[in-house]
Tab-separated table of C-alpha atoms in Angstrom:
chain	number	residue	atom	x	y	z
A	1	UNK	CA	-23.657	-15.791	1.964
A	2	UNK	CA	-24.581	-16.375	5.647
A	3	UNK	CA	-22.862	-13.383	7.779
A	4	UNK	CA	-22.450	-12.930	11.268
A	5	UNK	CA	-22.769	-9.313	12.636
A	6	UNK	CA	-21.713	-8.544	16.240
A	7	UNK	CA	-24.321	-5.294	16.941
A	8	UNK	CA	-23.366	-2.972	19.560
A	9	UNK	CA	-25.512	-0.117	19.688
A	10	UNK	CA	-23.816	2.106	22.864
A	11	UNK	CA	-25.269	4.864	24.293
A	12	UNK	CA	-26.844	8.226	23.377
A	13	UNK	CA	-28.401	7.832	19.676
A	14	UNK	CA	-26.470	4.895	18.640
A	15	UNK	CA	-29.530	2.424	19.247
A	16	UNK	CA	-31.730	4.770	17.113
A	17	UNK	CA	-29.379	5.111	14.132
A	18	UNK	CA	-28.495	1.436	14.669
A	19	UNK	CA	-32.068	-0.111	14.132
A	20	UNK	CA	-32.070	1.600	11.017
A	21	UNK	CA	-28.723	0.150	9.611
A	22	UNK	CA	-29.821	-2.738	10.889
A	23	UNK	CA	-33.409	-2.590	8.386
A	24	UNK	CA	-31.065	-1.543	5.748
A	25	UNK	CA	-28.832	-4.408	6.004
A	26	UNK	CA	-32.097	-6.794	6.346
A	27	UNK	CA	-33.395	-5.664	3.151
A	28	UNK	CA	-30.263	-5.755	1.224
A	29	UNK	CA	-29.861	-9.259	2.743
A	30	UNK	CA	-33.181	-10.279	1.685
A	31	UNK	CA	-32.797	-8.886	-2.165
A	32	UNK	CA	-29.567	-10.574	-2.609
A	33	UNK	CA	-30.300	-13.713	-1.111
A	34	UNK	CA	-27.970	-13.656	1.768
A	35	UNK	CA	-28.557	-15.061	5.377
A	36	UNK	CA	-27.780	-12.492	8.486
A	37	UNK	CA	-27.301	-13.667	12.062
A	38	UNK	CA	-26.942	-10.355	14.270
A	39	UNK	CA	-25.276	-11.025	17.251
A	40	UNK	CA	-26.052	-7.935	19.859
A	41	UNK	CA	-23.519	-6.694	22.718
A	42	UNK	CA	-23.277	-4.307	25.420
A	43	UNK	CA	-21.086	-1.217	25.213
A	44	UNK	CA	-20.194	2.336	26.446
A	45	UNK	CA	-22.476	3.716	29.343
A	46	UNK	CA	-25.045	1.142	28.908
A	47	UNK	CA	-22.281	-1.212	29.819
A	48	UNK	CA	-20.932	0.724	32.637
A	49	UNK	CA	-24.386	0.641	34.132
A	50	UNK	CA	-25.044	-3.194	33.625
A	51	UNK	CA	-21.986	-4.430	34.383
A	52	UNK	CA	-19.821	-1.814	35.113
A	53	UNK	CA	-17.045	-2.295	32.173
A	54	UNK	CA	-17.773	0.132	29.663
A	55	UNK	CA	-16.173	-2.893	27.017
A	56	UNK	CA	-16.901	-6.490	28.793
A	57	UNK	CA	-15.616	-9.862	28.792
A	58	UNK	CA	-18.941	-11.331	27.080
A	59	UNK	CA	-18.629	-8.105	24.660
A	60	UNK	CA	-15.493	-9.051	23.385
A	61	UNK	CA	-16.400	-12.788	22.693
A	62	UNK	CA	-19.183	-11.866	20.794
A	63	UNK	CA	-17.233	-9.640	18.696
A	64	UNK	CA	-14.047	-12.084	18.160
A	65	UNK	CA	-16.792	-14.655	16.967
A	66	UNK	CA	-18.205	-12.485	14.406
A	67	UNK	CA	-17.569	-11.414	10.816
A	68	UNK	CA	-17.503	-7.972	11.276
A	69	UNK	CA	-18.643	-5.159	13.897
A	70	UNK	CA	-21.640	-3.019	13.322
A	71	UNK	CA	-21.202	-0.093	16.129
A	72	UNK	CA	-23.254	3.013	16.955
A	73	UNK	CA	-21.825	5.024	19.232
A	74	UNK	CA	-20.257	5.395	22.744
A	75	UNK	CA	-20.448	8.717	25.521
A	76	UNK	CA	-23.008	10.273	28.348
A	77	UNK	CA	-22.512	13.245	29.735
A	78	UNK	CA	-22.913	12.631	33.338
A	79	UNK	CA	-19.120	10.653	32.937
A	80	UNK	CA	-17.801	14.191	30.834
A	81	UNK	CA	-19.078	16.463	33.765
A	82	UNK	CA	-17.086	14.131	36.402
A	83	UNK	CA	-13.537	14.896	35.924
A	84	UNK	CA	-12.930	12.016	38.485
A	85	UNK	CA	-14.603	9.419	37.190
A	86	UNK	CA	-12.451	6.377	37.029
A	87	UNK	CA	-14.477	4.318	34.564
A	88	UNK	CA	-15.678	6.208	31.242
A	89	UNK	CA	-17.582	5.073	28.213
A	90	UNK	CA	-14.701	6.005	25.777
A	91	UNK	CA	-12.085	3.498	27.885
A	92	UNK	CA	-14.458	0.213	26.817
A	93	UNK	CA	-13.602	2.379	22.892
A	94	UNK	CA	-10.058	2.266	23.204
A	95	UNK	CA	-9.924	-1.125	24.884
A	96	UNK	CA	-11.902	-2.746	22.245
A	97	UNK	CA	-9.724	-1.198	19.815
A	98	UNK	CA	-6.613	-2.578	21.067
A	99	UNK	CA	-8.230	-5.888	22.067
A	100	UNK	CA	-9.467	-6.199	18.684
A	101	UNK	CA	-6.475	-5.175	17.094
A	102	UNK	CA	-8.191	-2.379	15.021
A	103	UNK	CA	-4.615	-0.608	13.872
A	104	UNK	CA	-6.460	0.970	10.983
A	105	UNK	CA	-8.825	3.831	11.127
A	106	UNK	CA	-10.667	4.442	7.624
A	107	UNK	CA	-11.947	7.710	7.134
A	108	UNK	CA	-13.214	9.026	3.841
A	109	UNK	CA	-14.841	12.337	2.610
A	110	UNK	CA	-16.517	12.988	-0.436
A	111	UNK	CA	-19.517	15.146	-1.472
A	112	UNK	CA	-22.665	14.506	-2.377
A	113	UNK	CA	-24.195	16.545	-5.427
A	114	UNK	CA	-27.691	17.157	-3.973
A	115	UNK	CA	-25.826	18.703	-0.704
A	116	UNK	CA	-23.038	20.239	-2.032
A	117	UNK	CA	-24.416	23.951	-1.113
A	118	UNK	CA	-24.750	22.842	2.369
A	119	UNK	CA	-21.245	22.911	2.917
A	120	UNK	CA	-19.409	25.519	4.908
A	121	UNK	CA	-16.687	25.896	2.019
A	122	UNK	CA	-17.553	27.103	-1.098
A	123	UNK	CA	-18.644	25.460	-4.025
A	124	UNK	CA	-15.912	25.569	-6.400
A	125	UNK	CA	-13.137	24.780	-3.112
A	126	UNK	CA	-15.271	21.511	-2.924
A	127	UNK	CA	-16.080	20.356	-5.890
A	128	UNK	CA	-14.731	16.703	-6.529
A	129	UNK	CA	-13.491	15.995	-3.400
A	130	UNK	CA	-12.888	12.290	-2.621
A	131	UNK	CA	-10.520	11.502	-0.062
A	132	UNK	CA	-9.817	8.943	2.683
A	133	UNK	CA	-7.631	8.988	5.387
A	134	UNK	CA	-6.036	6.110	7.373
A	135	UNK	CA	-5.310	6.845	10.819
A	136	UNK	CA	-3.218	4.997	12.973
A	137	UNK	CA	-5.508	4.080	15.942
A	138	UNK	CA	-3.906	1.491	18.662
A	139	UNK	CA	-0.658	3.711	19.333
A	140	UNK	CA	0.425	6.928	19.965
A	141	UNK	CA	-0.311	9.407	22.806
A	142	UNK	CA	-3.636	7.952	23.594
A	143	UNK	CA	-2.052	4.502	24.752
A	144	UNK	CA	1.559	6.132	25.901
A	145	UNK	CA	2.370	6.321	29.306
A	146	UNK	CA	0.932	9.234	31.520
A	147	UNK	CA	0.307	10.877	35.120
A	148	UNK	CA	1.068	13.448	37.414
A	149	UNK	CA	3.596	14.519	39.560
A	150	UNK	CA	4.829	17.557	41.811
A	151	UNK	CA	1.674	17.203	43.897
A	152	UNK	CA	-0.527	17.006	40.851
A	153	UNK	CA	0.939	20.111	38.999
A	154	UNK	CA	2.512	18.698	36.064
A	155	UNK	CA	0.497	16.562	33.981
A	156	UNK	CA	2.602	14.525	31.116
A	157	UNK	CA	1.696	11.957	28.112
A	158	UNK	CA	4.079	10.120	25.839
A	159	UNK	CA	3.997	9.637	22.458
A	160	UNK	CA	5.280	6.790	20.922
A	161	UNK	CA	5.641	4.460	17.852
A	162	UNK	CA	7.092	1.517	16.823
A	163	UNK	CA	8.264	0.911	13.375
A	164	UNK	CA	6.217	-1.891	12.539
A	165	UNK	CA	3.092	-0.010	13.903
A	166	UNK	CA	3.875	2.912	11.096
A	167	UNK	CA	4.412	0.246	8.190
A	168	UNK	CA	1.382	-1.921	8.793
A	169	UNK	CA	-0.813	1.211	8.769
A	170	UNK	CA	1.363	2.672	5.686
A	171	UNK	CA	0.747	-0.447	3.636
A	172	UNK	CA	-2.889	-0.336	4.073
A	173	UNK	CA	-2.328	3.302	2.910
A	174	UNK	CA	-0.208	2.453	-0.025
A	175	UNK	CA	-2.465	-0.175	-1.511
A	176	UNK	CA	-5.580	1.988	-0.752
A	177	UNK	CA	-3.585	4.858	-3.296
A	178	UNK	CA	-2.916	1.635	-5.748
A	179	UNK	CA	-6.394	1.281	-5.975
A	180	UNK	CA	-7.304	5.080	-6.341
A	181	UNK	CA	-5.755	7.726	-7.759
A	182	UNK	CA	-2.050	6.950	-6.914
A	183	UNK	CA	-1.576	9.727	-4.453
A	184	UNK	CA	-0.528	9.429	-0.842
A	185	UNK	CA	0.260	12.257	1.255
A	186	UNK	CA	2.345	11.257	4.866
A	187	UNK	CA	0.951	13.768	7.564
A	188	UNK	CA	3.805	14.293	10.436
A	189	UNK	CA	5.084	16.940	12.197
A	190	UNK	CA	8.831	16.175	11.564
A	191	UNK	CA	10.184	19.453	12.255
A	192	UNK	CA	9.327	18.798	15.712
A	193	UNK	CA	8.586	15.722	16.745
A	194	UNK	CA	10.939	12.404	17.111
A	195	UNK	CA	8.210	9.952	16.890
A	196	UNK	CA	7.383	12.007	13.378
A	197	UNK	CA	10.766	11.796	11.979
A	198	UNK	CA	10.469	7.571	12.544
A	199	UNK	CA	6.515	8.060	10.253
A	200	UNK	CA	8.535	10.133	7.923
A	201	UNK	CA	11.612	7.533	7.057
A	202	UNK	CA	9.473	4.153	7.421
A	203	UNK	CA	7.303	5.716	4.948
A	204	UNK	CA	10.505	6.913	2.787
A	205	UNK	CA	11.645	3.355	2.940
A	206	UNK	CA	8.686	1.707	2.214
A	207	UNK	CA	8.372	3.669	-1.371
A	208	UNK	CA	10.115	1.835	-3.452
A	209	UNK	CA	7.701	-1.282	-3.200
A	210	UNK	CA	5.019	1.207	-4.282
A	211	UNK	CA	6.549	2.439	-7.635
A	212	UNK	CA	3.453	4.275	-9.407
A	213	UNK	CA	2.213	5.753	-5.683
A	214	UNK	CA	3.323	9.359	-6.130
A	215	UNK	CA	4.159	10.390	-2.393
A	216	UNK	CA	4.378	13.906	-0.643
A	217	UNK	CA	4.944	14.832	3.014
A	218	UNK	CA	3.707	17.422	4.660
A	219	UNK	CA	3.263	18.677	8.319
A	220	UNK	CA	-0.333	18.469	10.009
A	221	UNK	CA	-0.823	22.147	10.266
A	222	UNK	CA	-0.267	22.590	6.554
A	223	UNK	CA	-2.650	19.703	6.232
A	224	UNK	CA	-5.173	21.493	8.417
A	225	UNK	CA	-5.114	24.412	6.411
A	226	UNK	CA	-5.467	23.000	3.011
A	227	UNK	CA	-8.416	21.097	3.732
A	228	UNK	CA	-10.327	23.773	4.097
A	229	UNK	CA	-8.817	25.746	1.230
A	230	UNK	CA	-8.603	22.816	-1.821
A	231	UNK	CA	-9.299	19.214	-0.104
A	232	UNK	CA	-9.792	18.006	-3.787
A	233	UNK	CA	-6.109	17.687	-4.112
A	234	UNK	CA	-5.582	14.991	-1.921
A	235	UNK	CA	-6.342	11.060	-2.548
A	236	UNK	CA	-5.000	9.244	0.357
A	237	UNK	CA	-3.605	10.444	3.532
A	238	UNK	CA	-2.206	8.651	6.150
A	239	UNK	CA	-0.898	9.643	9.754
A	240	UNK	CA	-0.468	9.004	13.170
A	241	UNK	CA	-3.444	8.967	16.311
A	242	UNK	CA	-4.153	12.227	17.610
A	243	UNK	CA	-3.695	14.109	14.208
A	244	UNK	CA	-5.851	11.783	12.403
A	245	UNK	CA	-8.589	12.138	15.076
A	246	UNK	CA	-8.119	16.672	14.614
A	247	UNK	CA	-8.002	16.022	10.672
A	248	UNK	CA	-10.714	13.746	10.194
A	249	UNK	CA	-13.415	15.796	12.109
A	250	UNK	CA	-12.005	18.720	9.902
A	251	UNK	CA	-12.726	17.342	6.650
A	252	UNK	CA	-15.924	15.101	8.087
A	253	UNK	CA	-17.516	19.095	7.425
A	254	UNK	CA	-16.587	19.312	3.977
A	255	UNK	CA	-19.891	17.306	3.305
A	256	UNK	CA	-22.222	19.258	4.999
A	257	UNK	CA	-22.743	17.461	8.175
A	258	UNK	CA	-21.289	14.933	10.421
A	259	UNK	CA	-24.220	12.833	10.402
A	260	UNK	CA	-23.145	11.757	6.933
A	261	UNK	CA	-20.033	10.064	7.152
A	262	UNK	CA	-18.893	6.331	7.551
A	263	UNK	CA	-15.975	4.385	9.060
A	264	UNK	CA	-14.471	1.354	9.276
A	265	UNK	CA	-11.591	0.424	11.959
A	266	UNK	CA	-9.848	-2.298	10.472
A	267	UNK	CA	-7.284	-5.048	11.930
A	268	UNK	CA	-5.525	-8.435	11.031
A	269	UNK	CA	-8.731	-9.845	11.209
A	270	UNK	CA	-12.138	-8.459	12.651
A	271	UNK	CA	-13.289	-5.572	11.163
A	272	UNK	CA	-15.410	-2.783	12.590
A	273	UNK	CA	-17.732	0.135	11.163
A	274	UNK	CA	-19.458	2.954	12.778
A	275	UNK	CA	-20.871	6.526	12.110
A	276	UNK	CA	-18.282	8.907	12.773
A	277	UNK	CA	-20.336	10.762	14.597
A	278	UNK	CA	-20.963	10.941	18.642
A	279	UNK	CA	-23.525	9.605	21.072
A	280	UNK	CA	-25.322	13.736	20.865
A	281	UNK	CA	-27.050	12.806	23.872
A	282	UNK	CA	-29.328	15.599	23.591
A	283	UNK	CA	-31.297	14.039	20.655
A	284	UNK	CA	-31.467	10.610	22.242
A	285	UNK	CA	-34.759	8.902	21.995
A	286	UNK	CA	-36.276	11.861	20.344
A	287	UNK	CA	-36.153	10.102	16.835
A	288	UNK	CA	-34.640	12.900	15.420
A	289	UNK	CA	-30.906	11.996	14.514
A	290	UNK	CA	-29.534	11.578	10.754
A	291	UNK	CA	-28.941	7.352	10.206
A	292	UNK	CA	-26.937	8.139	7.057
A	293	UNK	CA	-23.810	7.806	8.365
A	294	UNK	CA	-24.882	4.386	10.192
A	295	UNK	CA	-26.309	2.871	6.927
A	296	UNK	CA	-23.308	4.280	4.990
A	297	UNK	CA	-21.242	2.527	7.603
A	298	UNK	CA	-23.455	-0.744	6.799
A	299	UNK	CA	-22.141	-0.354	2.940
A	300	UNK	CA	-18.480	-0.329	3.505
A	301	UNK	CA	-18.863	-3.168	5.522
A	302	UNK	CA	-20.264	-5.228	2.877
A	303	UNK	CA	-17.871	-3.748	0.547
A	304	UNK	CA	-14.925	-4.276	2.719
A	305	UNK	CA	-15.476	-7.541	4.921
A	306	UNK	CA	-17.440	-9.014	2.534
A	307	UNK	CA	-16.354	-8.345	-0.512
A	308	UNK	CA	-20.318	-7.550	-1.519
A	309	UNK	CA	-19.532	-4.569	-4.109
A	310	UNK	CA	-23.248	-4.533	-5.853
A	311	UNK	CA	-24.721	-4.941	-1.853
A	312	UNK	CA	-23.029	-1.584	-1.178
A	313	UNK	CA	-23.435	0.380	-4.101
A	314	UNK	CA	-27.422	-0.352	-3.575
A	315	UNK	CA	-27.173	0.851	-0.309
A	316	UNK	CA	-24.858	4.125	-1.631
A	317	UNK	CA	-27.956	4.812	-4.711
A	318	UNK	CA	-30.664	5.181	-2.288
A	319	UNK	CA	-29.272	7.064	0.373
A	320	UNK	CA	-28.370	9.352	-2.437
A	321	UNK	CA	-32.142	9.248	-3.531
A	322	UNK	CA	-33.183	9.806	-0.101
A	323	UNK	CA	-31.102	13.414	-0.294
A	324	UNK	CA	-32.189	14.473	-3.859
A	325	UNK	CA	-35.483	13.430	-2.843
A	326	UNK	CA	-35.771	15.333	0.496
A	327	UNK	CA	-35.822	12.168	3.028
A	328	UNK	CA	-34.073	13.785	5.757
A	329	UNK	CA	-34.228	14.101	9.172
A	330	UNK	CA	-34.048	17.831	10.405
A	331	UNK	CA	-30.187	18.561	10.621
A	332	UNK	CA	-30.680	18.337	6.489
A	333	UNK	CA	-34.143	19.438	6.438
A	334	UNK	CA	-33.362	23.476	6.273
A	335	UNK	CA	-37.253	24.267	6.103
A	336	UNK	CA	-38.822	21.218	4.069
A	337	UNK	CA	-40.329	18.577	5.673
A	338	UNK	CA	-38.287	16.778	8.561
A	339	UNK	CA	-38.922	13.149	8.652
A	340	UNK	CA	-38.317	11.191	11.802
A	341	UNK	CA	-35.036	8.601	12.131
A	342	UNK	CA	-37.563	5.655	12.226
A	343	UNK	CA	-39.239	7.214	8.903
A	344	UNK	CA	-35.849	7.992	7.033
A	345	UNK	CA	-35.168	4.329	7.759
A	346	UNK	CA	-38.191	2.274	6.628
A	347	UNK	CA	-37.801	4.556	3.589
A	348	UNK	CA	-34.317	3.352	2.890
A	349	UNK	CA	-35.249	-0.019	3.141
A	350	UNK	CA	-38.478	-0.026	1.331
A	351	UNK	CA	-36.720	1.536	-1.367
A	352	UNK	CA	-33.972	-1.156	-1.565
């Protein structure tokens, strides 16, 4: 298959964790016989700087062209010091997100057996966990209208959905659960919130074309709580902006460390995937950060745009022989032998 891979590494560690996705997906590429163009693009503070639009024009084009999105990571912190800053890395994130049409965050969380001690929770709370959430990501308070008024003293922003908005993301939810373990839990705040109640019947409605999905609602702060005290009980979760971005950084700990998670923001028709970790500026260019995430990231993209199942369960066995082995960089290292980014990657790829 010949595949065409927009690249945009960002700022911070992103081009370090990137270059060794990017040997990953090379050697996969080369085992399986497949052809990879990589097409690369500015983004984030690196674009600010260039160009000054933290998501450009040219950016965009490159990314509409390809067949999916490989991204890093986006943030400095001379723009989160400057509280009046009018252009910011994470603008050119939510503008490529709605330019792109990327309605559907993908979040999952599952354990790895060679790590599952290095969680925060215990053992036995953990044990089996496999979940994924799907977060709305194009609406809700992050794109409602905001401001300030009496002189500056009130500050406001506005929540808001649209029914279509809620079912598109539910139905990627619903057929997700089809495909699992038939379980989808609706996260809202309905007690409270208007824009909640609308999540809560669109979902109710959209049930009955989902006969085997067994569905439960419950509000976020219940949600909050349980992950931490039995996330094993849930399969698929779906929910609106803001609480999916609170909820999935809860239960990204539940492995053992952010740097070990993958995404994938998903739309009508370009797909993108990225660590869900940040830039962590303070580790950038040091050669120290954890690429896991990144090459896991690499797998669901040839699982999901591609359709490449076998491509991303090679990539899936050797980063877990990398952990069982002890390749790690030092965030996983706990007093064994930390190996560099650059190292963790040429061993991922030489082992594929």
């Amino acid at each position: 298959m010949k595949m065409n891979i927009a690249l945009l590494a960002g700022d911070g560690i992103g081009p370090e964790v990137i270059d060794q996705a990017v040997k990953v997906v090379d050697a996969v590429a080369n085992k399986f016989g497949h052809e990879i163009t990589w097409a690369p693009a500015l983004t984030g503070a690196a674009a600010i700087d260039a160009v000054g639009e933290p998501y450009p024009d040219e950016t965009h084009a490159v990314c509409e062209a390809a067949d999916a999105v490989l991204f890093g990571a986006i943030g400095h912190p001379r723009f989160d010091n400057d509280p009046s800053a009018k252009v910011r890395p994470e603008q050119g994130l939510l503008k490529m997100r709605q330019k792109l049409g990327l309605f559907a965050n993908v979040r999952p969380t599952f354990t790895f057996p060679s790590l599952i001690d290095k969680s925060p929770l215990k053992r036995e709370r953990i044990e089996g966990t496999d979940l994924v959430f799907f977060r709305e990501l194009t609406s809700g308070v992050y794109f409602g209208e905001r401001g300030r008024k009496d002189d500056g003293n009130t500050a406001f922003d506005t929540m808001s959905y649209q029914r279509f908005e809620i079912q598109r993301l539910a139905k990627k939810g619903f057929e997700a659960a089809m495909a699992r373990g038939k379980k989808l839990c609706c996260v809202d705040k309905a007690n409270v919130l208007e824009s909640s109640r609308l999540w809560r019947e669109t979902v109710q409605a959209m049930e009955k074309e989902y006969p085997e999905v067994e569905v439960s609602y419950e509000f976020v702060d219940a949600v909050a709580m349980r992950l931490v005290q039995w996330p094993s009980d849930y399969d698929v979760l779906i929910t609106e902006n803001l609480f999916g971005d609170i909820l999935t950084d809860e239960a990204s700990v539940i492995s053992g460390s952010m740097g070990l998670m993958p995404s994938a923001s998903l739309g009508e028709k370009t797909a993108l995937f990225e660590p869900i970790h940040g830039s962590y500026p303070q580790a950038a260019g040091k050669d120290i950060a954890n690429p896991l995430a990144t090459v896991l990231s690499a797998a669901m993209m040839f699982e999901t745009a591609f359709g490449l199942n076998d491509e991303a369960q090679a990539i899936r066995e050797v980063v877990n022989k990398s952990l069982a082995d002890g390749v790690v960089t030092e965030d996983l290292a706990e007093g064994g032998k930390a190996y560099k980014t650059s190292e963790v990657g040429n061993w991922l790829a030489e082992n594929i």
